[in-house]
Short mmCIF file of C-alpha atoms and ligand atoms in Angstrom, two decimals:
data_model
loop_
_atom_site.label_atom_id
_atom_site.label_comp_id
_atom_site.label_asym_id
_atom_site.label_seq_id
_atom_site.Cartn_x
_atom_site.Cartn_y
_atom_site.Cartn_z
CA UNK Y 11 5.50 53.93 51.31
CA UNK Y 12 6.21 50.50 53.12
CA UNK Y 13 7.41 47.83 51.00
CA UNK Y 14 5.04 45.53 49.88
CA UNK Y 15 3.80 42.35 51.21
CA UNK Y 16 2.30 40.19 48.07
CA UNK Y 17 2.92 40.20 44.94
CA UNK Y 18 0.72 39.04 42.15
CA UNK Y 19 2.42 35.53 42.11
CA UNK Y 20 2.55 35.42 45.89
CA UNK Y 21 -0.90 36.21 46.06
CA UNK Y 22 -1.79 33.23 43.88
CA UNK Y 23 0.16 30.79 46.18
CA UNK Y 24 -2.33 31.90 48.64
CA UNK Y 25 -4.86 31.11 46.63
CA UNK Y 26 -3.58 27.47 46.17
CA UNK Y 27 -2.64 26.70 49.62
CA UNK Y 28 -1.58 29.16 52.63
CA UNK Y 29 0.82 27.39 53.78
CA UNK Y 30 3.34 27.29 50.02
CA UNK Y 31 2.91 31.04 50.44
CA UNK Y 32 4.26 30.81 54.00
CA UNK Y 33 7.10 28.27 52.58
CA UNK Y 34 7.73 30.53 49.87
CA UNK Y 35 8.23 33.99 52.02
CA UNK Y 36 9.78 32.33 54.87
CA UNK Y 37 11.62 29.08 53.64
CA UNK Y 38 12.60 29.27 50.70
CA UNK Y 39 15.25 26.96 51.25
CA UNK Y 40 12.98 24.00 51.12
CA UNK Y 41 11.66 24.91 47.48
CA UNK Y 42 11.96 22.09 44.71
CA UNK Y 43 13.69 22.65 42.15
CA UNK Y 44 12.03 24.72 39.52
CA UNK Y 45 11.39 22.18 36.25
CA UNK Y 46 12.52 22.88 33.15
CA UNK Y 47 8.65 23.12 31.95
CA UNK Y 48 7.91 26.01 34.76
CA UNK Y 49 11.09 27.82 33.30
CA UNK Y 50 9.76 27.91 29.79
CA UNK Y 51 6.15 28.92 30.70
CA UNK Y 52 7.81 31.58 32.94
CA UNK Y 53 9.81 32.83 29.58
CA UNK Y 54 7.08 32.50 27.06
CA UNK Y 55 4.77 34.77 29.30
CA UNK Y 56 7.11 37.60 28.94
CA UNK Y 57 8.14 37.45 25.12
CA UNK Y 58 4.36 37.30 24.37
CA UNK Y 59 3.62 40.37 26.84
CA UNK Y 60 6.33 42.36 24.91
CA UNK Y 61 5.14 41.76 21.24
CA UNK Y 62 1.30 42.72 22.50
CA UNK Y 63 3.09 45.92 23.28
CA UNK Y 64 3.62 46.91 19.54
CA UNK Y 65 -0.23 47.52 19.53
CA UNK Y 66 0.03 50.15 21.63
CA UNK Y 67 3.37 51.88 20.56
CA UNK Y 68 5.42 54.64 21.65
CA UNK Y 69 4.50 53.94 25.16
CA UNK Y 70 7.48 54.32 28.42
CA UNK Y 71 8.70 51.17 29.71
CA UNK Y 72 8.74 50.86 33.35
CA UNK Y 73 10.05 47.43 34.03
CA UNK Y 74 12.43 47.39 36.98
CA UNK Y 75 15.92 45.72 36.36
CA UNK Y 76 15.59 44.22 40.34
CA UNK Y 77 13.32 44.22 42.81
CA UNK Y 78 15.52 47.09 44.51
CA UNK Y 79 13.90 49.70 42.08
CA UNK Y 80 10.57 48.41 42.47
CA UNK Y 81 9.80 51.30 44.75
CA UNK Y 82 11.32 54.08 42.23
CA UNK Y 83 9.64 52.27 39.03
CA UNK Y 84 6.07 52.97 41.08
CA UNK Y 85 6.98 56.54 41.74
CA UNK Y 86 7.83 56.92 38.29
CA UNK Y 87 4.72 55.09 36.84
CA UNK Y 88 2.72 57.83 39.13
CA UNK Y 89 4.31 60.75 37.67
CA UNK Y 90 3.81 59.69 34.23
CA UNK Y 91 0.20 59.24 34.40
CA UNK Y 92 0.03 63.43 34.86
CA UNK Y 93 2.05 63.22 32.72
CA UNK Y 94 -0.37 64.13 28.97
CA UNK Y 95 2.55 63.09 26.45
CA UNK Y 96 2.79 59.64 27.65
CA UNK Y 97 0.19 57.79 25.61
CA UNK Y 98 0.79 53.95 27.04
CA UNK Y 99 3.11 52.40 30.07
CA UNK Y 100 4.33 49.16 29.86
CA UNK Y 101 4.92 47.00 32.94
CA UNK Y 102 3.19 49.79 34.94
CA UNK Y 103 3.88 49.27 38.83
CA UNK Y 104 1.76 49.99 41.15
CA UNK Y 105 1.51 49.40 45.01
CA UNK Y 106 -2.08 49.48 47.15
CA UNK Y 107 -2.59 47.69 50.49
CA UNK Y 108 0.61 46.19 50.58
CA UNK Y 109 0.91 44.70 47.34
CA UNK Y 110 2.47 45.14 44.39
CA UNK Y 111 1.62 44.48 40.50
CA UNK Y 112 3.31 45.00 37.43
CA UNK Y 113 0.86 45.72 34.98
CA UNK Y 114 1.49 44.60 30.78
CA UNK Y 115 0.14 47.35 29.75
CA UNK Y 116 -1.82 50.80 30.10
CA UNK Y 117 -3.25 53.28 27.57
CA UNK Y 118 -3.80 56.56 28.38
CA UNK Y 119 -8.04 56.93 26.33
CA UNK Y 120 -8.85 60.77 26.79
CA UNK Y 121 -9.37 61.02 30.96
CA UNK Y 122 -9.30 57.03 31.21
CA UNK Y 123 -6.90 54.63 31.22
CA UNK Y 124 -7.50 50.99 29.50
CA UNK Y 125 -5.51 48.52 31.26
CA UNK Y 126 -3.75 45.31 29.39
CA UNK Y 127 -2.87 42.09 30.94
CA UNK Y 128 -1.39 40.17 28.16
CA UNK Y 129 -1.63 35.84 28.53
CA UNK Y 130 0.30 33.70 26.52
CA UNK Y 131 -1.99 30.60 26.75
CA UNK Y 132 -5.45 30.31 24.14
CA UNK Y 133 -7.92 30.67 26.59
CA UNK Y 134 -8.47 31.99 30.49
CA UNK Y 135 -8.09 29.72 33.41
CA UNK Y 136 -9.18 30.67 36.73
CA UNK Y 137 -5.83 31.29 38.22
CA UNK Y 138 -5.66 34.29 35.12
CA UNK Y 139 -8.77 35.57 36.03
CA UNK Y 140 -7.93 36.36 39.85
CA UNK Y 141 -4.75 37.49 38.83
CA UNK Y 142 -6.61 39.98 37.12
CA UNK Y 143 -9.06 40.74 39.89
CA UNK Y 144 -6.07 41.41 42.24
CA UNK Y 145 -4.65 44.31 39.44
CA UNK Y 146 -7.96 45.60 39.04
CA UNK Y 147 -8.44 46.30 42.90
CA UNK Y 148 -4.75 47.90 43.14
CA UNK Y 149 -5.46 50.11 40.36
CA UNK Y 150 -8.92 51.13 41.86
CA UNK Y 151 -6.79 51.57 45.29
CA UNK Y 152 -4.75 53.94 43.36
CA UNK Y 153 -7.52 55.93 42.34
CA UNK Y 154 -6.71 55.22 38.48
CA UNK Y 155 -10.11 55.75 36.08
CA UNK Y 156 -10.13 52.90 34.11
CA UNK Y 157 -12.49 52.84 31.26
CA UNK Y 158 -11.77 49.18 31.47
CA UNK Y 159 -10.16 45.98 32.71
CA UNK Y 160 -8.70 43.50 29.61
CA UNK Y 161 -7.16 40.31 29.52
CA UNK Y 162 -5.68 39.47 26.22
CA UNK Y 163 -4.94 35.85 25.24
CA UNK Y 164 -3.83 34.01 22.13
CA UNK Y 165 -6.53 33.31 19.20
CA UNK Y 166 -5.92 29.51 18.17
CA UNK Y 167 -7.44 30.01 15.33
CA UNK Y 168 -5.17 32.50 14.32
CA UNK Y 169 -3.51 31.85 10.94
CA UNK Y 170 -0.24 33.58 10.01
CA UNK Y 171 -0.44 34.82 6.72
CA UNK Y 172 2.41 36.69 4.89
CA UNK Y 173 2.85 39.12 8.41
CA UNK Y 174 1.88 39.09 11.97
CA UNK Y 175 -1.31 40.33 12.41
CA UNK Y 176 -1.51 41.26 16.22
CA UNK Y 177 -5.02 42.82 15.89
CA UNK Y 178 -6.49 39.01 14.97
CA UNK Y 179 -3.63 37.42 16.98
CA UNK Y 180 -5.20 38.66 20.37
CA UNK Y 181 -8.14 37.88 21.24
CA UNK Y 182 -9.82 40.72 24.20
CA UNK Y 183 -12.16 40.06 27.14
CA UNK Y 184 -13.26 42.23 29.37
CA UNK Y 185 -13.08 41.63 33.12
CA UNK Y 186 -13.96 44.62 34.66
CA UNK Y 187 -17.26 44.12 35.29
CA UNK Y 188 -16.42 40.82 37.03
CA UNK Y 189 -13.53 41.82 39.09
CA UNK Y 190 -15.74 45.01 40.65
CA UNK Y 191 -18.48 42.05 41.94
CA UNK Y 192 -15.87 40.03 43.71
CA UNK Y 193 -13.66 43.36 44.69
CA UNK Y 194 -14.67 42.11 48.85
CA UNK Y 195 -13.79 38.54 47.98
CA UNK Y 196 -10.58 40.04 46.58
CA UNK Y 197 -10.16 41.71 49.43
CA UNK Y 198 -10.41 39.65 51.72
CA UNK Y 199 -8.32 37.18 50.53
CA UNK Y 200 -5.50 39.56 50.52
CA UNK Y 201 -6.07 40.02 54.27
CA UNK Y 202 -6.31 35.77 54.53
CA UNK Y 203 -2.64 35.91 52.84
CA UNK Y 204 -0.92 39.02 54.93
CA UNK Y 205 -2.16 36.88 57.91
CA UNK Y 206 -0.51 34.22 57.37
CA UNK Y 207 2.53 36.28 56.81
CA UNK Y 208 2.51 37.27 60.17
CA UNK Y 209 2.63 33.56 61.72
CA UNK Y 210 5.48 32.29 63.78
CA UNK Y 211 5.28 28.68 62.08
CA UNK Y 212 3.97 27.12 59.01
CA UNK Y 213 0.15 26.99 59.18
CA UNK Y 214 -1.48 23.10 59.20
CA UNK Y 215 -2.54 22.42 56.11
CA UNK Y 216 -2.78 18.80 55.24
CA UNK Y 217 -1.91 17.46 51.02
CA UNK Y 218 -4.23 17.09 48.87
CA UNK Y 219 -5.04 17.86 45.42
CA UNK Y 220 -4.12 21.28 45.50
CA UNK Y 221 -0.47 20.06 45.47
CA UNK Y 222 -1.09 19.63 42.11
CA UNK Y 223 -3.93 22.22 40.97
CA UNK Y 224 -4.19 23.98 38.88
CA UNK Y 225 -0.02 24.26 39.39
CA UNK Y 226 2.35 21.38 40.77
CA UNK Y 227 3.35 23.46 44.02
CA UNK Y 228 7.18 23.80 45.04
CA UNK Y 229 7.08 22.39 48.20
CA UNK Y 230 6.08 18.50 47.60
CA UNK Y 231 9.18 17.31 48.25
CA UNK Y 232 8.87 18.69 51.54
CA UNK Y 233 5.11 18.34 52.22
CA UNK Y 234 5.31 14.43 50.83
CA UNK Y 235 8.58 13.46 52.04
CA UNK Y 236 6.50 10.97 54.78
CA UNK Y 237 3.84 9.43 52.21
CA UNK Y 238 5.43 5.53 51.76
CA UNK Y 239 6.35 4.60 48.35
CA UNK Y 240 3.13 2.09 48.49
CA UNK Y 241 0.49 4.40 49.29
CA UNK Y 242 -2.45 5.05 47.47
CA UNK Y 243 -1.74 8.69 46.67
CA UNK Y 244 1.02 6.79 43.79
CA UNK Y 245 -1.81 4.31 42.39
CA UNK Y 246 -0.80 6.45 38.92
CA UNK Y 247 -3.48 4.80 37.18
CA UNK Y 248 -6.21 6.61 38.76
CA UNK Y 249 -7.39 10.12 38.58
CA UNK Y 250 -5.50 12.25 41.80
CA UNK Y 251 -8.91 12.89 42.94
CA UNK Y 252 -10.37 9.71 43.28
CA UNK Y 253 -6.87 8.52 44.92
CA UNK Y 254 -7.62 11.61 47.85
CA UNK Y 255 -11.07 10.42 48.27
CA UNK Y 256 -9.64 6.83 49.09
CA UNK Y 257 -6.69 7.98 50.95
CA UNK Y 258 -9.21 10.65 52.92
CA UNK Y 259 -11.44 8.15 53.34
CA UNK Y 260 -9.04 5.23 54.60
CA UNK Y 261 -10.50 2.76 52.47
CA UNK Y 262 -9.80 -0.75 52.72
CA UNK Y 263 -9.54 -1.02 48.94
CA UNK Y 264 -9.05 -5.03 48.79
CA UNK Y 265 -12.07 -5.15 49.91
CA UNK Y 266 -14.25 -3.03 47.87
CA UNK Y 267 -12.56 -3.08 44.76
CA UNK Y 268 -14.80 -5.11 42.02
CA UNK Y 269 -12.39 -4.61 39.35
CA UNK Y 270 -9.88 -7.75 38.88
CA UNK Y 271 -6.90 -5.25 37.38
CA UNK Y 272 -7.38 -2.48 39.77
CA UNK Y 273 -7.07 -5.17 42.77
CA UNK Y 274 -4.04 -6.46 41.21
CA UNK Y 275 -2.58 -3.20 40.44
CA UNK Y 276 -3.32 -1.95 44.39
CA UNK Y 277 -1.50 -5.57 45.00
CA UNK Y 278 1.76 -4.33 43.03
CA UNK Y 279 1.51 -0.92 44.60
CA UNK Y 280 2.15 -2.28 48.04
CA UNK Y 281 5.38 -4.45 46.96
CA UNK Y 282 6.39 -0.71 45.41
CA UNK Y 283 6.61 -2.91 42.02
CA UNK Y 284 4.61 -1.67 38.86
CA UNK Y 285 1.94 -3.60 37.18
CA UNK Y 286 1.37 -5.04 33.50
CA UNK Y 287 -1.25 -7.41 32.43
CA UNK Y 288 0.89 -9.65 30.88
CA UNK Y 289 -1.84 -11.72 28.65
CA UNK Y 290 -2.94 -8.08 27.57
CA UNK Y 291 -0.05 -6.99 26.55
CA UNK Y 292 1.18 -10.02 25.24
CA UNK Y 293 -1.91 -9.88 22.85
CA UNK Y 294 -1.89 -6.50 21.63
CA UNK Y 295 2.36 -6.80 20.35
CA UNK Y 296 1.11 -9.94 18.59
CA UNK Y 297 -0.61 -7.75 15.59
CA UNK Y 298 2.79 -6.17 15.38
CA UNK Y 299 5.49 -7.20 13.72
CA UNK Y 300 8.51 -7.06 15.76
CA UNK Y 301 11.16 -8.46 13.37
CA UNK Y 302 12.78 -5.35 13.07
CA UNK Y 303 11.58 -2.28 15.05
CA UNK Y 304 12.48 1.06 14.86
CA UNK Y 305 12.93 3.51 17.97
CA UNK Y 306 11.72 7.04 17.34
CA UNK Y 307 12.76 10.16 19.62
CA UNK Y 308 10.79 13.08 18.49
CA UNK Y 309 11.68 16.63 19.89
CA UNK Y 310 8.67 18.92 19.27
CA UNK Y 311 8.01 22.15 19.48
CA UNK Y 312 5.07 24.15 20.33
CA UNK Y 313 5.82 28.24 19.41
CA UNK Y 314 3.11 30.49 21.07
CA UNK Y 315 3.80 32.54 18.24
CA UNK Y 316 3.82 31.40 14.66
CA UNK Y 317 6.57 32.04 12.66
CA UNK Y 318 5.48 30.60 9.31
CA UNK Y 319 2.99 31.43 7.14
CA UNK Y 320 -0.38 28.72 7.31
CA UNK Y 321 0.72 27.89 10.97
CA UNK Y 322 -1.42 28.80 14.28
CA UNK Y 323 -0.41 29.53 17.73
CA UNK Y 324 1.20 26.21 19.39
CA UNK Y 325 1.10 24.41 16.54
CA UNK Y 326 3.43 21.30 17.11
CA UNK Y 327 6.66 21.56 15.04
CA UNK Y 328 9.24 18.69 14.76
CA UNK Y 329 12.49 19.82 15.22
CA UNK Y 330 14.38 16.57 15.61
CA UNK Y 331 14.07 13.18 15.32
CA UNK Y 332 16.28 10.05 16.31
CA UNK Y 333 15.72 6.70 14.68
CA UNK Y 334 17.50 3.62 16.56
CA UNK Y 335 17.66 0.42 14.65
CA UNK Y 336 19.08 -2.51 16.58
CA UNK Y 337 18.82 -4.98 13.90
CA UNK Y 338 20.43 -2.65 11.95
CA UNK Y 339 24.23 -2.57 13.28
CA UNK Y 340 22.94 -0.41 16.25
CA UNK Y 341 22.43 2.49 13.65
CA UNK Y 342 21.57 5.68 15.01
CA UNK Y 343 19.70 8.54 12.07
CA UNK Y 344 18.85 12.03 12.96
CA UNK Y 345 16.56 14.14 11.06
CA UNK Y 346 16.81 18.41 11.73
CA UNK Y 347 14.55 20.96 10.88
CA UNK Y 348 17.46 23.22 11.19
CA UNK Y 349 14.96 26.16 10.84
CA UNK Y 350 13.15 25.52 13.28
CA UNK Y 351 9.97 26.72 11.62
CA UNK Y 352 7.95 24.56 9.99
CA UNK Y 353 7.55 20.60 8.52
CA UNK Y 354 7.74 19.72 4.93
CA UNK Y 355 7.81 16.87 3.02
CA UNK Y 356 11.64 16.65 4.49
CA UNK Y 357 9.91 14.84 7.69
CA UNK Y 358 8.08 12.66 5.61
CA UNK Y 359 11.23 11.48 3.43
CA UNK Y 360 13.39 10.72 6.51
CA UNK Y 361 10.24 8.87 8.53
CA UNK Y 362 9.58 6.80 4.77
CA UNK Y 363 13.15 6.42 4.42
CA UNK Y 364 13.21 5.00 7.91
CA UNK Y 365 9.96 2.69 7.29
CA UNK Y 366 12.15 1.01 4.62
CA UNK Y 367 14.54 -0.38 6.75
CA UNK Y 368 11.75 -1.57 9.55
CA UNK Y 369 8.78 -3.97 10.51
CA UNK Y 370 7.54 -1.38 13.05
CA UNK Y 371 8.36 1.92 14.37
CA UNK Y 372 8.08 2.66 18.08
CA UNK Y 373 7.86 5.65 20.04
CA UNK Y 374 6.76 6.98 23.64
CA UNK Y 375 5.00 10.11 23.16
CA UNK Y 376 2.56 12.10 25.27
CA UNK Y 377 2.10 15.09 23.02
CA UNK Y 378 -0.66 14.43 20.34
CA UNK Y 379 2.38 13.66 17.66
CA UNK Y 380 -0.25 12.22 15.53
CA UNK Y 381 -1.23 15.59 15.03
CA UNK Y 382 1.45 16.35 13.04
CA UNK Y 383 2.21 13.11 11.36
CA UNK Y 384 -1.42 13.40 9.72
CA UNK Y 385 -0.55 16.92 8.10
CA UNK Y 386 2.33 15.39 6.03
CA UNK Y 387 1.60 14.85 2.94
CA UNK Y 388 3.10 11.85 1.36
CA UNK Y 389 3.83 10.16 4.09
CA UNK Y 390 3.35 6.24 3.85
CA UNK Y 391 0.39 5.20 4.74
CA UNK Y 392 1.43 1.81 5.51
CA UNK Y 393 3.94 2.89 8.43
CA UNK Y 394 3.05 0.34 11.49
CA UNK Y 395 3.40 2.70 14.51
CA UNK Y 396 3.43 1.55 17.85
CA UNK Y 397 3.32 4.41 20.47
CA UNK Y 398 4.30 2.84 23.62
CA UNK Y 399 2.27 4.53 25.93
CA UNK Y 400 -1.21 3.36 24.44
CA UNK Y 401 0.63 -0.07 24.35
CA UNK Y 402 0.96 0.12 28.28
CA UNK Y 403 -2.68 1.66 29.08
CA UNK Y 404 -4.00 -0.63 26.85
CA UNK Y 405 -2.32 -3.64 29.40
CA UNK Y 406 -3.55 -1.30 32.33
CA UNK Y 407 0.27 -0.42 33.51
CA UNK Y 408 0.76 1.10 36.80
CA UNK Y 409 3.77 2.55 38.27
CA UNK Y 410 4.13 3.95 41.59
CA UNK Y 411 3.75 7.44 40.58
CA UNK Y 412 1.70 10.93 40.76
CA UNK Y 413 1.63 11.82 37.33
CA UNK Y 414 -1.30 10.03 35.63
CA UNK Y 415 0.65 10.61 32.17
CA UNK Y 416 4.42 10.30 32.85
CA UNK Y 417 7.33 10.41 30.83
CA UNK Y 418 9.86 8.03 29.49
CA UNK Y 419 12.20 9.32 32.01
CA UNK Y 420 9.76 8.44 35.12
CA UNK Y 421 9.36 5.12 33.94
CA UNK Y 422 13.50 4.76 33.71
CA UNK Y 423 14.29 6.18 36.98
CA UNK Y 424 12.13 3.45 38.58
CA UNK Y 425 12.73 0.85 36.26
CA UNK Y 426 16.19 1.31 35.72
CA UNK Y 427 17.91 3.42 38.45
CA UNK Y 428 21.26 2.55 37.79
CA UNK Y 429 21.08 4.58 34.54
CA UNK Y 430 21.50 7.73 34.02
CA UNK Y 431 18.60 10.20 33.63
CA UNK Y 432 17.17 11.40 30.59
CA UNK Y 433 17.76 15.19 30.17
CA UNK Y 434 14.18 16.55 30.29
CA UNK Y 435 12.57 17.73 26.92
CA UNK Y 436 12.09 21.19 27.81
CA UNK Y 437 16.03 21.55 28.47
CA UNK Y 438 16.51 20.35 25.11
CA UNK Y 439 14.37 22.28 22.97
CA UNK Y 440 15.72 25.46 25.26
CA UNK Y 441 19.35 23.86 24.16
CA UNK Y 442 18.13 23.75 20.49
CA UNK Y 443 16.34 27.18 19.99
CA UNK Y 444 18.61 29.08 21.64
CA UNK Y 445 22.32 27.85 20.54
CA UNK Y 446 21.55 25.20 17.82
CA UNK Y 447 25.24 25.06 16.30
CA UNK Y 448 26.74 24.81 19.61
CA UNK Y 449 24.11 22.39 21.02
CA UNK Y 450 23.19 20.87 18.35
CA UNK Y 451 25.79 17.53 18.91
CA UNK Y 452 24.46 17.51 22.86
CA UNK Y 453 20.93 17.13 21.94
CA UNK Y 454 21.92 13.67 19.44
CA UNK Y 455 23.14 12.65 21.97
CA UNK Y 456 20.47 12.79 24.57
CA UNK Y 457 17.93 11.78 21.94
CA UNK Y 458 19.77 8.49 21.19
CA UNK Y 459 19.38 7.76 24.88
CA UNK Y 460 16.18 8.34 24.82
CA UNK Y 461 15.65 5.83 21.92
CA UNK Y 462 17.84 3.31 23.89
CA UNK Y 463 16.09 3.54 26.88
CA UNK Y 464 12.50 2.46 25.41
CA UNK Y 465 14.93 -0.30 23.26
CA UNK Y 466 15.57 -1.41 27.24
CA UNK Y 467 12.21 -0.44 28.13
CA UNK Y 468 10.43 -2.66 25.46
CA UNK Y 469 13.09 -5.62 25.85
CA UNK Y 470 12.02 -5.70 29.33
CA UNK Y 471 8.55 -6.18 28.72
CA UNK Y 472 8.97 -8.82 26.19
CA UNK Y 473 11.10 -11.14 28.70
CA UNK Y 474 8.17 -10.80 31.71
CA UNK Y 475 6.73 -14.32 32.35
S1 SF4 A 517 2.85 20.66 48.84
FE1 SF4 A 517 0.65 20.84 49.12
S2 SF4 A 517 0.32 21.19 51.29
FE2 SF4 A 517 2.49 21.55 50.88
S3 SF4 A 517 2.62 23.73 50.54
FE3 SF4 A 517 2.37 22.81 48.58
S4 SF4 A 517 0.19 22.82 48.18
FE4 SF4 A 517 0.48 23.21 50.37
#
């Protein structure tokens, strides 16, 4: 059989925009990098595939070690289906009009086959749902009776008690029904993608937001590399929709703007300079008391899969946390959940310990850390927290950016660009699960920058007239 052409991922690129599927098959060399956040989703998908597996046990694996035995893995998967002994295949591959799937999981039901795609997220996006579709319409190509089509996705109101309970860890939905209705769509759209394959150049296909949706694409460096610094597409403060209807639309936004901040933001956005109401701002620190501030870091971690009993799937975990107090001879505390597995009243000690020694403590966090801080039990109530990045929405900040939430590190690089960058969070949590011991002195490290940096951050603020 002729290699294939698409590939479940591929297939979704076309989905997204023709022309990052061309990019992808034909120039790879201008691909982004791949961010450290991509890398972990990439990993968590697969460790959650292989533990759905244990429900169906004593099944063949078929994954391929490279994509040179992809061929050999889909002969193999086709003799083991006549094959009566085998009861379940994992990472089943199959090939049909010119593309190829891998599929979680199959299990032989009398005559029928039930097949398994297993998601690590808590509920089904669209993107999940074609990718579905498209496995559904190779197996039908392949003539395999299914008695149906599953997706299985995490249950967030799972609790672990005692042991994992994969029957109420999974939750099941059946897709069958809908992927047979939209089997021409799916169709087609394969034919849409294997056309584009067959282009001499890059088809026209102008930015928008499906750079962004539902998946930040790997070619915006190259796509974007002509948008000026100033243009509307970086006024971060609104919604990347409404910034493509103004940008689509050419809009003289001086003009029409009614809103005093958003004209004044637009202003800063064309000097490529950020903007802060400074009377705002200057208001809201003024019920703080600033005397002697503390600068959190928190490294969190969000486990698909619970690992301690009373916890649910991505429930936040603190696994670190830096505490920076200039007033206090430049002092520099760590707190480690060495486990890795859950927060006790250890967190709560070190943050009230911390509290002692401070008027304030201040953090930049974009990850619901208020979550956890709630669960703790005797934690003081009295802690003043500022989190810095209410603090700036509050003052309506703007900085030239995409991201309508960004992180510490954005702000830094165009702040500050004659520091150093931060090491991103999802390096260091991938540094601290998988080699603590070794990494353990690395990730201090990078934490106390990160404490420094909104110590610069916020002594910046404070000295803007
Ligand atoms: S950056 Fe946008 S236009 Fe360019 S390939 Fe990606 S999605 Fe398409």
């Amino acid at each position: 059989m002729a290699k294939h052409l698409l590939s479940k991922s591929t297939y979704i690129k076309s989905l997204q925009c023709q022309k990052s599927l061309y990019l992808h098959k034909k120039r790879p060399f201008l691909r982004d990098k791949m961010s450290a956040v991509q890398l972990a989703k990439f990993r968590r998908g697969t460790a959650v595939g292989v533990l759905a597996r244990d429900l169906f046990p004593g099944g063949i694996d078929m994954t391929p070690k490279s994509p040179s035995q992809y061929q050999a893995k889909r002969d193999e998967t086709l003799l083991a289906l006549q094959n009566p002994e085998i009861s379940a295949i994992y990472e089943a591959v199959f090939q049909y009009d010119e593309v190829l799937i891998m599929l979680d999981i199959l299990v032989r039901e009398g005559d029928k086959w039930r097949a398994i795609e297993v998601k690590s997220s808590r509920g089904l996006s669209d993107t999940y749902l074609q990718d579905a579709y498209l496995q559904y319409y190779v197996l039908k190509g392949n003539h395999i009776q299914m008695l149906d089509f599953e997706l299985f996705y995490l249950n967030e109101e799972y609790v672990l008690r005692d042991e994992l309970n994969l029957q109420e860890l999974f939750i099941s939905q059946s897709i069958m029904n809908q992927a047979e209705e939209v089997i021409d769509l799916t169709a087609l759209q394969i034919k849409n993608a294997k056309k584009t394959l067959q282009l001499t150049k890059s088809p026209e296909v102008p930015i928008g937001t499906h750079c962004y949706k539902p998946y930040p694409c790997d070619f915006i460096g190259h796509c974007w590399k002509n948008i000026p610094q100033n243009s509307l597409l970086y006024l971060s403060s609104e919604k990347l929709e409404q910034r493509f209807e103004w940008y689509n639309q050419g809009v003289a936004l001086h003009e029409q703007s009614e809103i005093l901040y958003l004209k004044e933001q637009i202003d800063a956005l064309n000097h490529n300079t950020y903007y802060l109401n400074k009377q705002i701002f200057q208001e809201a620190i003024k019920s703080f008391k600033l005397t002697e501030p503390t600068y959190l870091k928190f490294l969190v971690h969000h486990a698909a899969i619970p690992t301690v009993s009373g916890r649910k799937p991505y429930e936040a975990i603190v696994l670190a946390v830096c505490a920076f107090q200039p007033h206090n001879q430049q002092q520099q505390i760590f707190y480690w959940n060495n486990t890795g597995q859950s927060n006790g009243p250890e967190l709560a000690d070190f943050l009230n310990q911390i509290w002692l020694n401070s008027s304030c403590l201040i953090m930049y966090e974009n990850n619901k850390l208020d979550v956890v801080t709630k669960k703790l039990s005797g934690l003081n109530t009295e802690i003043q927290w500022i989190n810095y990045t209410d603090l700036l929405d509050s003052a309506h900040f703007m900085l030239p950016a995409i991201e309508e939430k960004y992180e510490l590190n954005t702000l830094q690089n165009k702040l500050f660009p004659e520091l150093k960058p931060l090491k991103e969070e999802a390096w260091l949590l991938k540094d601290l699960l998988e080699e603590p011991e070794k990494n353990n002195s690395k990730v201090n490290f990078q934490l106390s920058q990160y404490c420094q940096s909104l110590h610069k951050l916020h002594q910046y603020f404070l000295a803007v007239k």
